[in-house]
Short mmCIF file of C-alpha atoms (C1' of nucleotides) in Angstrom, two decimals:
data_model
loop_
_atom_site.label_atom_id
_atom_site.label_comp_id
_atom_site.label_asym_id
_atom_site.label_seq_id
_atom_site.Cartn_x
_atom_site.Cartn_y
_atom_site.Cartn_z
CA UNK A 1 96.77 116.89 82.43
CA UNK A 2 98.47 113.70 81.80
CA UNK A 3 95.20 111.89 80.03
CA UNK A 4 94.87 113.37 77.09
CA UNK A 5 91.74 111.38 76.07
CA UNK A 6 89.79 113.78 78.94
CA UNK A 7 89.64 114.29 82.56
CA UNK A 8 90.12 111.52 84.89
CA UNK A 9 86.65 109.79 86.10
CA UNK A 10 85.69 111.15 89.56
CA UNK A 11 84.65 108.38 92.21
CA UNK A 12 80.86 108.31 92.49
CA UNK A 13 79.15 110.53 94.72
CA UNK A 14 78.48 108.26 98.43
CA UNK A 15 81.14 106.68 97.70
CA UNK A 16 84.60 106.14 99.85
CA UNK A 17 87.99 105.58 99.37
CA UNK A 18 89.36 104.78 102.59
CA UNK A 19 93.02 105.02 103.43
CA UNK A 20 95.42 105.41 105.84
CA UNK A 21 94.31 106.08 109.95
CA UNK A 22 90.30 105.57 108.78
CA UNK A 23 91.26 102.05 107.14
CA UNK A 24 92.77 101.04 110.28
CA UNK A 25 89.75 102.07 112.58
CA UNK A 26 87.63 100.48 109.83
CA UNK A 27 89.62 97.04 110.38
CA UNK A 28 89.46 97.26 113.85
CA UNK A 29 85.88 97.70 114.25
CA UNK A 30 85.44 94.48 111.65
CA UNK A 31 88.64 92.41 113.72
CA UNK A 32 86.63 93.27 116.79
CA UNK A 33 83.27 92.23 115.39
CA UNK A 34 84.90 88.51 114.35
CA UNK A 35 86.43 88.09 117.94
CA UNK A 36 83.28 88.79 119.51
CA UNK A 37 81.07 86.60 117.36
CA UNK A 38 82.75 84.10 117.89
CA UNK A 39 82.56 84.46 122.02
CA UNK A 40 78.77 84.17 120.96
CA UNK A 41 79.15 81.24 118.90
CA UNK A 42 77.33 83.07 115.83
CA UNK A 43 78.20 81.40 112.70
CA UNK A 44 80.07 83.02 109.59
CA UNK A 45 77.95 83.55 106.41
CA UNK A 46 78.87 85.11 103.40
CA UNK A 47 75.95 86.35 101.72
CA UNK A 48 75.16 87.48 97.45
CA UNK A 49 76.17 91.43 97.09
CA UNK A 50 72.58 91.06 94.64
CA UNK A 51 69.71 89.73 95.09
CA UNK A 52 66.21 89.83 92.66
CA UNK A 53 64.45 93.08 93.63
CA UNK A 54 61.74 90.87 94.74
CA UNK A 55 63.60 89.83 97.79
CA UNK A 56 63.71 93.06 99.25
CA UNK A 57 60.50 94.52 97.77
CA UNK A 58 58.51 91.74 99.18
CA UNK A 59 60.75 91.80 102.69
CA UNK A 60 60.09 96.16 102.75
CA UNK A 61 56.44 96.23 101.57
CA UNK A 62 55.39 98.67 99.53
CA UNK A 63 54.78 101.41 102.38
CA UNK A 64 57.52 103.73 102.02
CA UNK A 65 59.63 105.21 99.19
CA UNK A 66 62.35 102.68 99.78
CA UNK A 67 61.68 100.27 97.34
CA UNK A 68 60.72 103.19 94.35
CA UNK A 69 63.52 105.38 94.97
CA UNK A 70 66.01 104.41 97.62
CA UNK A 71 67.31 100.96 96.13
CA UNK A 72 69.90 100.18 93.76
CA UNK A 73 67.68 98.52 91.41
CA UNK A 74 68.36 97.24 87.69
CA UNK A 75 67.22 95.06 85.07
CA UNK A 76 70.36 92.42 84.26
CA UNK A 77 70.98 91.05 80.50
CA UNK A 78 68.40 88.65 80.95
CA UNK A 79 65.78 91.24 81.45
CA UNK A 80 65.71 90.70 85.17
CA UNK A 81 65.49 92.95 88.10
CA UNK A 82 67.84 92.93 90.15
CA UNK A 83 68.87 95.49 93.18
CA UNK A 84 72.21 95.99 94.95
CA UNK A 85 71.89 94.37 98.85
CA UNK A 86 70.49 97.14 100.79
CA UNK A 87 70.43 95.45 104.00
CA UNK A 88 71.42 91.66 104.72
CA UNK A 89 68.50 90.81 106.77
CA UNK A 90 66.16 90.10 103.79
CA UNK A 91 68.72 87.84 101.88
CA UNK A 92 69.72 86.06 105.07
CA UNK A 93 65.80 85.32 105.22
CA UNK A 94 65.83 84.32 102.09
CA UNK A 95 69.00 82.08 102.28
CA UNK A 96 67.43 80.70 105.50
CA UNK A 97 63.91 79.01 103.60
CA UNK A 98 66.01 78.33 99.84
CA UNK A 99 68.73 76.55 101.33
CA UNK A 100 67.18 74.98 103.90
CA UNK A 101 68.89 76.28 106.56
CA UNK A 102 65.71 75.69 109.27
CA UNK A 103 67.71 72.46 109.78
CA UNK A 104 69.83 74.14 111.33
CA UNK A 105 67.40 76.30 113.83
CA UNK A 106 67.75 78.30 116.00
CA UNK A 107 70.65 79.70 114.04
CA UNK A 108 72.44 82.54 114.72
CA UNK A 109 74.31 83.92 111.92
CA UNK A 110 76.71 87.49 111.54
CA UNK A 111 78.19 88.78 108.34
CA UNK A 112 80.01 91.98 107.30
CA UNK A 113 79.95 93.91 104.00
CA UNK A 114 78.81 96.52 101.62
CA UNK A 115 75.62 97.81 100.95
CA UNK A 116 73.84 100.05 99.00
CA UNK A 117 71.34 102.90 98.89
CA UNK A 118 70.18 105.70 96.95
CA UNK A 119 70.58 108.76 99.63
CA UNK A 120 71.48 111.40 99.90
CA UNK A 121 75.01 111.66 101.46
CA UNK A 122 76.07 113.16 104.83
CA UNK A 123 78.67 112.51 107.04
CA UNK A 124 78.48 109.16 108.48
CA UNK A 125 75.94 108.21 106.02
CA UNK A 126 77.11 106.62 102.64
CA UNK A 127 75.62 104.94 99.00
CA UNK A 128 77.87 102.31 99.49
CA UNK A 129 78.70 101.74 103.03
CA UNK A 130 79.48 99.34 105.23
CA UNK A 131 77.56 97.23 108.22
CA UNK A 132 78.17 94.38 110.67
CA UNK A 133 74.95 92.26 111.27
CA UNK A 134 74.07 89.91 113.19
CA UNK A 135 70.58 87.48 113.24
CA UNK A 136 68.85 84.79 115.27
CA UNK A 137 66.97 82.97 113.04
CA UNK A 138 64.38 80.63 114.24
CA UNK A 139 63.97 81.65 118.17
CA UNK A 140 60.85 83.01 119.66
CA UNK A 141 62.17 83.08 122.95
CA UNK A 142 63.25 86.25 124.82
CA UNK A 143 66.37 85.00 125.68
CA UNK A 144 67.37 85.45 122.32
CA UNK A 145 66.72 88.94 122.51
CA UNK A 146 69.08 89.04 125.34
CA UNK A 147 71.27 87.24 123.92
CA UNK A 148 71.90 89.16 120.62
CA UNK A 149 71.84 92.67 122.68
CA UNK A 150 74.39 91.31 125.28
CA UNK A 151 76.57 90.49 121.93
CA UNK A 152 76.17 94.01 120.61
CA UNK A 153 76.64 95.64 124.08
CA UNK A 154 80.06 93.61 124.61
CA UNK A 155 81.48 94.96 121.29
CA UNK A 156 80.43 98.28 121.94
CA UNK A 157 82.71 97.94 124.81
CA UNK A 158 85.36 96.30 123.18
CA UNK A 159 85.32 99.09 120.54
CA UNK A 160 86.23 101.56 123.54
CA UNK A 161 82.93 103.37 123.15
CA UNK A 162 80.58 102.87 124.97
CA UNK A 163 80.52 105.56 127.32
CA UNK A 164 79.11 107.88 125.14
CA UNK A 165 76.46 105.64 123.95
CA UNK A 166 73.35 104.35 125.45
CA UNK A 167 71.14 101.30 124.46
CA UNK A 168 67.32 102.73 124.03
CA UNK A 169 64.81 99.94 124.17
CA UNK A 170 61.16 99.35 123.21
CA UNK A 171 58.65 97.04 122.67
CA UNK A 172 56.26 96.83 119.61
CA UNK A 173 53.79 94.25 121.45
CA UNK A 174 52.51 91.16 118.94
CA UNK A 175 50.74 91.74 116.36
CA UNK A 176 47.22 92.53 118.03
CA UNK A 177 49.34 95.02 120.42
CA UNK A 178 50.76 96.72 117.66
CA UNK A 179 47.58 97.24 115.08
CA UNK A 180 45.93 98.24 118.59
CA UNK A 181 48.26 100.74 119.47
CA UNK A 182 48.60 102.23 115.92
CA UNK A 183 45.02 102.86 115.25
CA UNK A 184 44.65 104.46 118.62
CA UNK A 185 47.76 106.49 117.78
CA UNK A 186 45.87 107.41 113.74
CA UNK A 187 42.40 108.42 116.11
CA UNK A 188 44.83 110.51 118.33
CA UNK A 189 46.81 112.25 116.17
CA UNK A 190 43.54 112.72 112.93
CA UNK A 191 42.00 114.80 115.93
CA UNK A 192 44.45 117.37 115.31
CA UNK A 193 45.42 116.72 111.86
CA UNK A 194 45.25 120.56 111.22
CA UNK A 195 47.52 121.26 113.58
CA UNK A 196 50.64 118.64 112.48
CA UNK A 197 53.72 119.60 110.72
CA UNK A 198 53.34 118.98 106.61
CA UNK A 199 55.48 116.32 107.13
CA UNK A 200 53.49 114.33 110.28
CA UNK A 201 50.21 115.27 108.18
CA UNK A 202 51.31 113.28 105.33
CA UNK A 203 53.24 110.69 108.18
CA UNK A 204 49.46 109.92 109.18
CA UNK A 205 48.50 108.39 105.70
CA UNK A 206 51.56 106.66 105.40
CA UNK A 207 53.71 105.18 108.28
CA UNK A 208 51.91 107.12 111.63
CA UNK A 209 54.08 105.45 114.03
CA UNK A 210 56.92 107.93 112.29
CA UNK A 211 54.95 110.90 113.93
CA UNK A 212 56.24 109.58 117.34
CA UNK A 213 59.90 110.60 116.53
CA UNK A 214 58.98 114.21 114.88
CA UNK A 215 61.59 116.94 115.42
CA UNK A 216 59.20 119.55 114.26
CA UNK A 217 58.09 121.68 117.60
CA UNK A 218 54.29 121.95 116.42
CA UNK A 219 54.22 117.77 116.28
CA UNK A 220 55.63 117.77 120.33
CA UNK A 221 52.79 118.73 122.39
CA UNK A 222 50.57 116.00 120.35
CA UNK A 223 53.36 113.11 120.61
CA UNK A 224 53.60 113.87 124.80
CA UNK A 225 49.78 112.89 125.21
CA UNK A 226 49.82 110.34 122.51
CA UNK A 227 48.68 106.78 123.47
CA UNK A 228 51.60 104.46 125.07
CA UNK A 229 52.28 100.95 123.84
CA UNK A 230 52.11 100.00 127.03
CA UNK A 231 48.03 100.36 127.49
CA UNK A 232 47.85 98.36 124.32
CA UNK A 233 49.99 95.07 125.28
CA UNK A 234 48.36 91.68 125.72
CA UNK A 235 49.42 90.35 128.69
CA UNK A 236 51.98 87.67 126.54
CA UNK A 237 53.53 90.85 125.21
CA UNK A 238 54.21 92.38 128.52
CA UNK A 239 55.92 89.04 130.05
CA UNK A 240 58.20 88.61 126.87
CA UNK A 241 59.36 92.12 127.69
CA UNK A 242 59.59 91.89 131.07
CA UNK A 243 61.52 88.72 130.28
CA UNK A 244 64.18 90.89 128.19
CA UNK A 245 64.63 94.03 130.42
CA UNK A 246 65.18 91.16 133.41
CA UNK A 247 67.40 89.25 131.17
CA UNK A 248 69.26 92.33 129.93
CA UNK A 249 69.86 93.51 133.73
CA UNK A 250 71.09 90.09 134.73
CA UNK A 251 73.55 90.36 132.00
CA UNK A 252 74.47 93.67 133.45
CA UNK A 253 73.46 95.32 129.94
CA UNK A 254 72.48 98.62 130.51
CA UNK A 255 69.32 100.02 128.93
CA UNK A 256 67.11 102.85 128.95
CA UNK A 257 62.86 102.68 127.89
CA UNK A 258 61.92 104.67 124.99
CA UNK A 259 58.26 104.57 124.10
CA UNK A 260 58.84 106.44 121.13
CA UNK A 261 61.22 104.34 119.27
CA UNK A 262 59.42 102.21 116.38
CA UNK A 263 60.59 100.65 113.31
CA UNK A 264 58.37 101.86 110.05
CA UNK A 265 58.01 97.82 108.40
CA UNK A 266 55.16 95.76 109.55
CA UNK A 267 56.87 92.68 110.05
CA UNK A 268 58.88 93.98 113.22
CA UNK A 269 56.97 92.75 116.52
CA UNK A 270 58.04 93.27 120.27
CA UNK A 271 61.84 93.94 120.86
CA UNK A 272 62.81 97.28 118.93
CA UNK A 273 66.31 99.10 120.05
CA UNK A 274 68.97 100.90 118.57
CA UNK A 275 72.53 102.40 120.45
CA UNK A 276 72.54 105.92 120.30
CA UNK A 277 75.56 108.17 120.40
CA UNK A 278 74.95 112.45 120.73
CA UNK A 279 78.90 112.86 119.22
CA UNK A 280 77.73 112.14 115.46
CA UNK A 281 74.88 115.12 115.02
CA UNK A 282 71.59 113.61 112.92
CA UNK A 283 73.32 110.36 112.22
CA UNK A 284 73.24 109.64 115.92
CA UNK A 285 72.21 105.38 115.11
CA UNK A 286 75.27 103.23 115.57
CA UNK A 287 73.45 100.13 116.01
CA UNK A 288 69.90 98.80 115.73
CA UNK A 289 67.61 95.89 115.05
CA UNK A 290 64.50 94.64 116.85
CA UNK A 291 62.33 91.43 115.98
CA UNK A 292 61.00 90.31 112.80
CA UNK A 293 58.91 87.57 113.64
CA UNK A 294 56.48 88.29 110.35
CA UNK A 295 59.40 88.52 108.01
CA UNK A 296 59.27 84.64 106.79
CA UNK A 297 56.20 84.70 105.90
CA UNK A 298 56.51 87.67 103.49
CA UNK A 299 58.93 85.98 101.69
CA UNK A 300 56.69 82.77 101.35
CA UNK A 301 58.50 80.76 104.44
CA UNK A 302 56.57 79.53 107.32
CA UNK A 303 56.31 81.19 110.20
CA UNK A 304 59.58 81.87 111.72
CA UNK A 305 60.45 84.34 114.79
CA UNK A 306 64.08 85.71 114.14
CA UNK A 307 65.38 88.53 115.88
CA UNK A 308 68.72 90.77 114.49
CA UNK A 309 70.96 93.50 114.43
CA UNK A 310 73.04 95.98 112.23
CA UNK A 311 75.36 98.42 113.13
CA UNK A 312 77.30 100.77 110.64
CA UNK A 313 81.13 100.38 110.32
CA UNK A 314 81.71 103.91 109.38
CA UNK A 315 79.95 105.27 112.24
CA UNK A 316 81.56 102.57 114.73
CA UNK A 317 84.53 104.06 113.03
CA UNK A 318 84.42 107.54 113.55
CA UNK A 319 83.57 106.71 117.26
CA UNK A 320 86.65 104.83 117.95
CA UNK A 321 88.59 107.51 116.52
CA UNK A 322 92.20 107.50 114.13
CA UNK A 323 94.12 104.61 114.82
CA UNK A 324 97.69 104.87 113.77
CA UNK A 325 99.25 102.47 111.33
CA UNK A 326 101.41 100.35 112.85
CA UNK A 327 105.25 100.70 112.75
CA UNK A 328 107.65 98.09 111.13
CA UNK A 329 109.04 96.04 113.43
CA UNK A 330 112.37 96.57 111.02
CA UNK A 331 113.44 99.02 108.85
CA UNK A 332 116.07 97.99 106.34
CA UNK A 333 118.33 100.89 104.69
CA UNK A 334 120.32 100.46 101.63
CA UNK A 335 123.19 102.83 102.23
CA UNK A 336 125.01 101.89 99.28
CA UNK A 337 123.15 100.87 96.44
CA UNK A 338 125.59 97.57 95.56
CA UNK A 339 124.11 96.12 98.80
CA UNK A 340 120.38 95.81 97.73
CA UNK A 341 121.23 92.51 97.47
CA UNK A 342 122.21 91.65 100.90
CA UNK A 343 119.23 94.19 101.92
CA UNK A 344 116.39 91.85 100.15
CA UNK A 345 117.99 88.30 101.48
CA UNK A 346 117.71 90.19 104.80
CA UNK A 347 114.09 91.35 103.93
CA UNK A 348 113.24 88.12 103.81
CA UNK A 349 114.51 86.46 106.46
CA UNK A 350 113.03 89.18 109.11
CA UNK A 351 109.68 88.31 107.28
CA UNK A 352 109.65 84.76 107.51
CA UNK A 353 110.09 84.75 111.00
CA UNK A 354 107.25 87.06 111.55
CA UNK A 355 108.88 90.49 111.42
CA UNK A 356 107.32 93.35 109.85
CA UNK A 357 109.68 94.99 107.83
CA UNK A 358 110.06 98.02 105.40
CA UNK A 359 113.18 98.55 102.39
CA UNK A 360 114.35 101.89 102.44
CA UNK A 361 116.81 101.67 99.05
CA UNK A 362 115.07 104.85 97.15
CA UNK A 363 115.98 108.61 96.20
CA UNK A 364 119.32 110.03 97.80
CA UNK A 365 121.58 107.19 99.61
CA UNK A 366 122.69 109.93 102.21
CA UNK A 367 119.11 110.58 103.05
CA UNK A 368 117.58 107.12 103.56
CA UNK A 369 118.57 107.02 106.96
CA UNK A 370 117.14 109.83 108.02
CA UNK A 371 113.80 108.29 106.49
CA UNK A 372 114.08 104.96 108.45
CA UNK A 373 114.47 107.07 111.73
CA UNK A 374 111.36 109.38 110.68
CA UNK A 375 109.30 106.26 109.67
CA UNK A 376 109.46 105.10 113.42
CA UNK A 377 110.47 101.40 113.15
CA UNK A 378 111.33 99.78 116.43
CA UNK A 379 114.51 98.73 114.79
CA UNK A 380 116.84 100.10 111.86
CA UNK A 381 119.35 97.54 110.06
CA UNK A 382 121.72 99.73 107.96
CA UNK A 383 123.45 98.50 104.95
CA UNK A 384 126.78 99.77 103.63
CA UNK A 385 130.23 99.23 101.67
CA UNK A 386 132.97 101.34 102.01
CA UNK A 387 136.11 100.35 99.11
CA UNK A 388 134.08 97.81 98.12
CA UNK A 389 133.46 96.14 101.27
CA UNK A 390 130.40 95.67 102.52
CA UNK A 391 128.83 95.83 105.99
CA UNK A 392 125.89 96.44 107.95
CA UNK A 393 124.86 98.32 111.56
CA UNK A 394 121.53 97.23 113.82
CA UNK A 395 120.37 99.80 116.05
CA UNK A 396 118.00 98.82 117.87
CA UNK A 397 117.91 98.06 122.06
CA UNK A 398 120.04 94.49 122.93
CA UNK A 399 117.89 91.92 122.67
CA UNK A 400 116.23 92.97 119.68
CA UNK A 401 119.88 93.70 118.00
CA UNK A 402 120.86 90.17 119.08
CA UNK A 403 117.66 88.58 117.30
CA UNK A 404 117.94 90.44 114.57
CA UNK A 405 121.83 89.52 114.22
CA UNK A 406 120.78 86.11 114.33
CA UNK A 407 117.69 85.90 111.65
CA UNK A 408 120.38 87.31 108.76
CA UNK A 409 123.50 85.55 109.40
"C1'" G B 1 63.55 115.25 96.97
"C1'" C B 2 64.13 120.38 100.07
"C1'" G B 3 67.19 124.35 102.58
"C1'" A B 4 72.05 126.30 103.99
"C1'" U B 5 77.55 126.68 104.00
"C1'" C B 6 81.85 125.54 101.37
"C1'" G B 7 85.45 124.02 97.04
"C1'" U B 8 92.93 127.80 95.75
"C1'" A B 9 99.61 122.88 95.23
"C1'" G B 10 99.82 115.88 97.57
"C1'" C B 11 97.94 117.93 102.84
"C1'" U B 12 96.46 122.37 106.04
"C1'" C B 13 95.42 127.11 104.53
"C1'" A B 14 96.46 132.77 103.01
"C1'" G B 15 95.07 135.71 98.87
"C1'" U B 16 92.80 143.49 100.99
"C1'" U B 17 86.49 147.10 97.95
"C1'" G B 18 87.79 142.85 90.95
"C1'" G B 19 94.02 145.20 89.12
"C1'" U B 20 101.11 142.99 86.92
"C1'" U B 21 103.79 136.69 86.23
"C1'" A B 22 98.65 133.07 92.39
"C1'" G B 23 101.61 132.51 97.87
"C1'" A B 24 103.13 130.13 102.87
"C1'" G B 25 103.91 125.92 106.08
"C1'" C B 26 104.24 120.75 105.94
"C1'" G B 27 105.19 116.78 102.52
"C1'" C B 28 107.92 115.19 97.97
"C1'" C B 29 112.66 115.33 94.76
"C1'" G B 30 117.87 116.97 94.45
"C1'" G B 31 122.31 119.26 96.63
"C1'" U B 32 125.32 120.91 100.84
"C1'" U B 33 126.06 120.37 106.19
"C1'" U B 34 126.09 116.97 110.30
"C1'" G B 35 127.84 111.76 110.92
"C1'" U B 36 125.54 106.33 115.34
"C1'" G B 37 122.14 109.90 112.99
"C1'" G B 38 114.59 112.44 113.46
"C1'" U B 39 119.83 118.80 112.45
"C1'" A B 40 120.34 123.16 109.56
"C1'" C B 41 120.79 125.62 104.92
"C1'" C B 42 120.17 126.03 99.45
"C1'" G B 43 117.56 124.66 95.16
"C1'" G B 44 113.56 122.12 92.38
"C1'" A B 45 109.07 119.84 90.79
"C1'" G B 46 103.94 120.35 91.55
"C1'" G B 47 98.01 124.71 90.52
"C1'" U B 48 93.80 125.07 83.51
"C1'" C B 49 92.05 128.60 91.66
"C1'" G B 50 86.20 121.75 91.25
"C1'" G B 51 83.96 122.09 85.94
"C1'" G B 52 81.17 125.10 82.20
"C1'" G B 53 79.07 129.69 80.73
"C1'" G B 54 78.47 135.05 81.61
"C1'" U B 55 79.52 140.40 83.32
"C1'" U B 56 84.07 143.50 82.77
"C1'" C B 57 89.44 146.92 79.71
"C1'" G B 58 90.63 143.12 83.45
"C1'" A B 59 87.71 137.48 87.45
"C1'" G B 60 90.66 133.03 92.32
"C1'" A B 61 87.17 137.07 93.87
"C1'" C B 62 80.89 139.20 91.00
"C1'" C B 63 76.34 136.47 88.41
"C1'" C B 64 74.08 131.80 86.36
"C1'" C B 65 74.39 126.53 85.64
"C1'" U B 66 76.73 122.06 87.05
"C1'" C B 67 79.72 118.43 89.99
"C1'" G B 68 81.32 117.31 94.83
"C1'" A B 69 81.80 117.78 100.22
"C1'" U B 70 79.73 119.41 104.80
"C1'" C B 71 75.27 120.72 108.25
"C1'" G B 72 70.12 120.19 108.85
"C1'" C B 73 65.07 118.38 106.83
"C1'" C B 74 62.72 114.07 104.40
"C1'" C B 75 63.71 108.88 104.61
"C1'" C B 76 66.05 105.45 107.65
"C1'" A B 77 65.18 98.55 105.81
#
RNA sequence: GCGAUCGUAGCUCAGUUGGUUAGAGCGCCGGUUUGUGGUACCGGAGGUCGGGGGUUCGAGACCCCUCGAUCGCCCCA
């Protein structure tokens, strides 16, 4: 080995080095993300990689094993804990009350970036990975539901995928709907306690609506009877969905009614969704979100009715499949190695006028040619001196020949 | 956190029930050939067989541990 102080430090496990074909899917999910946002007129933030734990302990709750063993969590110099973002919803939230951003309400807000959790790692699913997100901050209204799904609906499109995924779609009900609903659901399913997967058993104590989703065969039969949502919605809750499905249908957003989907936190209320794909096995989830109109308050803001989104860029990524690198507009061969001079006043000449363009002027003279041609360029400009005088050869179709003639004389 | 499969060159992989000095294709480097060109041929570099321990006369292969990837479960903000 070439370090002889000891082995060469492997990357972390989660993490990814991304190169090549994935890089350039990875961009063009995030380029596609920025030209839609802006079509929606959501506004650019840039948001802390850290935050104090509290942020996200107090945004969470204390229901589920997230906060003890799933976050990124650690004390800084000053003896304060701190975690590693992971999501950007609760630091957006946060933002939103310390900065005073409700000046600004209804805002709607999208970011990009890594975050970080303690999981184990699949395919598709990372420590440090990567989401786009998107929030409306400060809008109780069901157009803003509509609104925010008819944004992630038009870049699902854009991406080129979204034929093989479908938009599922729920409602939570307010508040009274939902504590209604889950206590009938904890009678309904503590009848047959006995008969429950492990896992739902111990999903009763803890976060019941989770039964709902099971996969385990003995949990089905229960979940088919279980109560609906529907029998438990005041009649507000039913209008402000009706007024999203109508909403979603005028803005020829497709959608399909899933009583089963929930979201585990208690601050979610009504609109719950996510965009489901069958092509990437148990991490089928490319996009999801739902409203959090009882986040605010958790963190110590007034009441505030926000609604928001987050989709993962490596799954978007997979979806839209490699994307090659592009070629170089020009390649520029060094034939004779006393040209490199010529070659690199060329170089940057094709560059400043907005040409992509590659030096070939390495290993054997007779062989960097051959290399140009292989590396695809749309154009090849060939430098070359025979008996000391030099010379050089475009090939490339007419037009581009002429323009290229033109840039380096 | 639980279960399963896998890990051999830069990449994709072969390697017979354990048996000389671990192979191929592609890629890379060099040479020859061709010479408005993506050709062909020759040669070369590159591997502590993921890491550690064990069994054995002998381990890439068998056993244990460990790291990592993959597929499920759990969780999914």
């Amino acid at each position: 080995m070439s370090n002889p102080a000891g082995k060469t430090p492997q990357a972390i496990r989660g993490t990814q080095d991304i190169f090549g074909a994935d890089a350039e899917a990875f961009a063009f999910v995030v380029e596609t993300f920025e030209r839609v946002r802006k079509l929606y007129r959501f506004r650019r933030v840039e948001m802390p990689v850290f935050e104090r734990t509290e942020v996200f302990a107090r945004s969470i709750g204390e229901t589920t094993d997230i906060v003890s063993k799933e976050m990124y969590s650690f004390e800084d110099r000053g003896g304060e804990s701190l975690t590693l973002r992971p999501e950007f919803t609760a630091g957006i939230a946060r933002a939103f009350i310390t900065d005073g951003w409700q000046q600004h309400a209804p805002l709607k807000v999208a970011t990009h970036g890594p975050l970080f959790r303690y999981e184990r790692p699949q395919k598709g699913r990372y420590r440090q990975f990567h989401q786009l997100d998107a929030e409306i901050i400060g809008a109780g209204e069901p157009q803003a539901d509509v609104e925010l799904l008819a944004m992630a609906d038009q870049l699902l499109k854009e991406l080129g995928i979204a034929d093989g995924v479908t938009l599922h779609l729920n409602t939570l009900g307010d508040g009274n709907s939902r504590e209604a609903w889950r206590a009938a659901l904890v009678e309904h399913f503590r009848a047959v306690k006995g008969e429950l997967s492990d896992d739902s058993q111990e999903r009763l104590e803890k976060n019941p609506l989770r039964i709902l989703d099971s996969k385990d065969p003995r949990d089905k039969a229960f979940v088919a009877d279980a109560p609906k949502i529907d029998d438990y919605l005041s009649g507000e809750a039913q209008d402000f969905f009706d007024s999203v499905t109508a909403g979603l249908d005028a803005a020829g957003v497709a959608w399909e009614r899933d009583p089963a989907l929930v979201r585990g936190l208690d601050y979610y209320r009504h609109t719950a969704f996510e965009f489901v794909t069958d092509r990437l096995g148990a991490q089928g989830t490319v996009l999801g979100g739902g409203r959090y109109d009882g986040l605010m308050e958790s963190l110590g803001g007034a009441p505030t009715p926000a609604v928001g989104w987050a989709a993962g860029i490596e799954r978007l990524a997979m979806l839209v499949g490699e994307r090659g690198e592009a070629f170089a507009d020009v390649a520029v061969v060094v034939e004779s190695d006393e040209m490199l001079a010529s070659a690199i006043a060329a170089l940057g000449k094709l560059r400043a006028a907005g040409l992509s363009a590659e030096l070939h002027a390495s290993g054997s003279p007779r062989k960097r040619f051959d290399k140009a041609v292989r590396a695809g360029a749309g154009a090849i400009l060939a430098f070359d001196a025979r008996d000391g005088i030099g010379s050089h050869r475009i090939k490339a179709d007419d037009p581009a020949r002429e323009r290229i003639e033109a840039l380096i004389s």
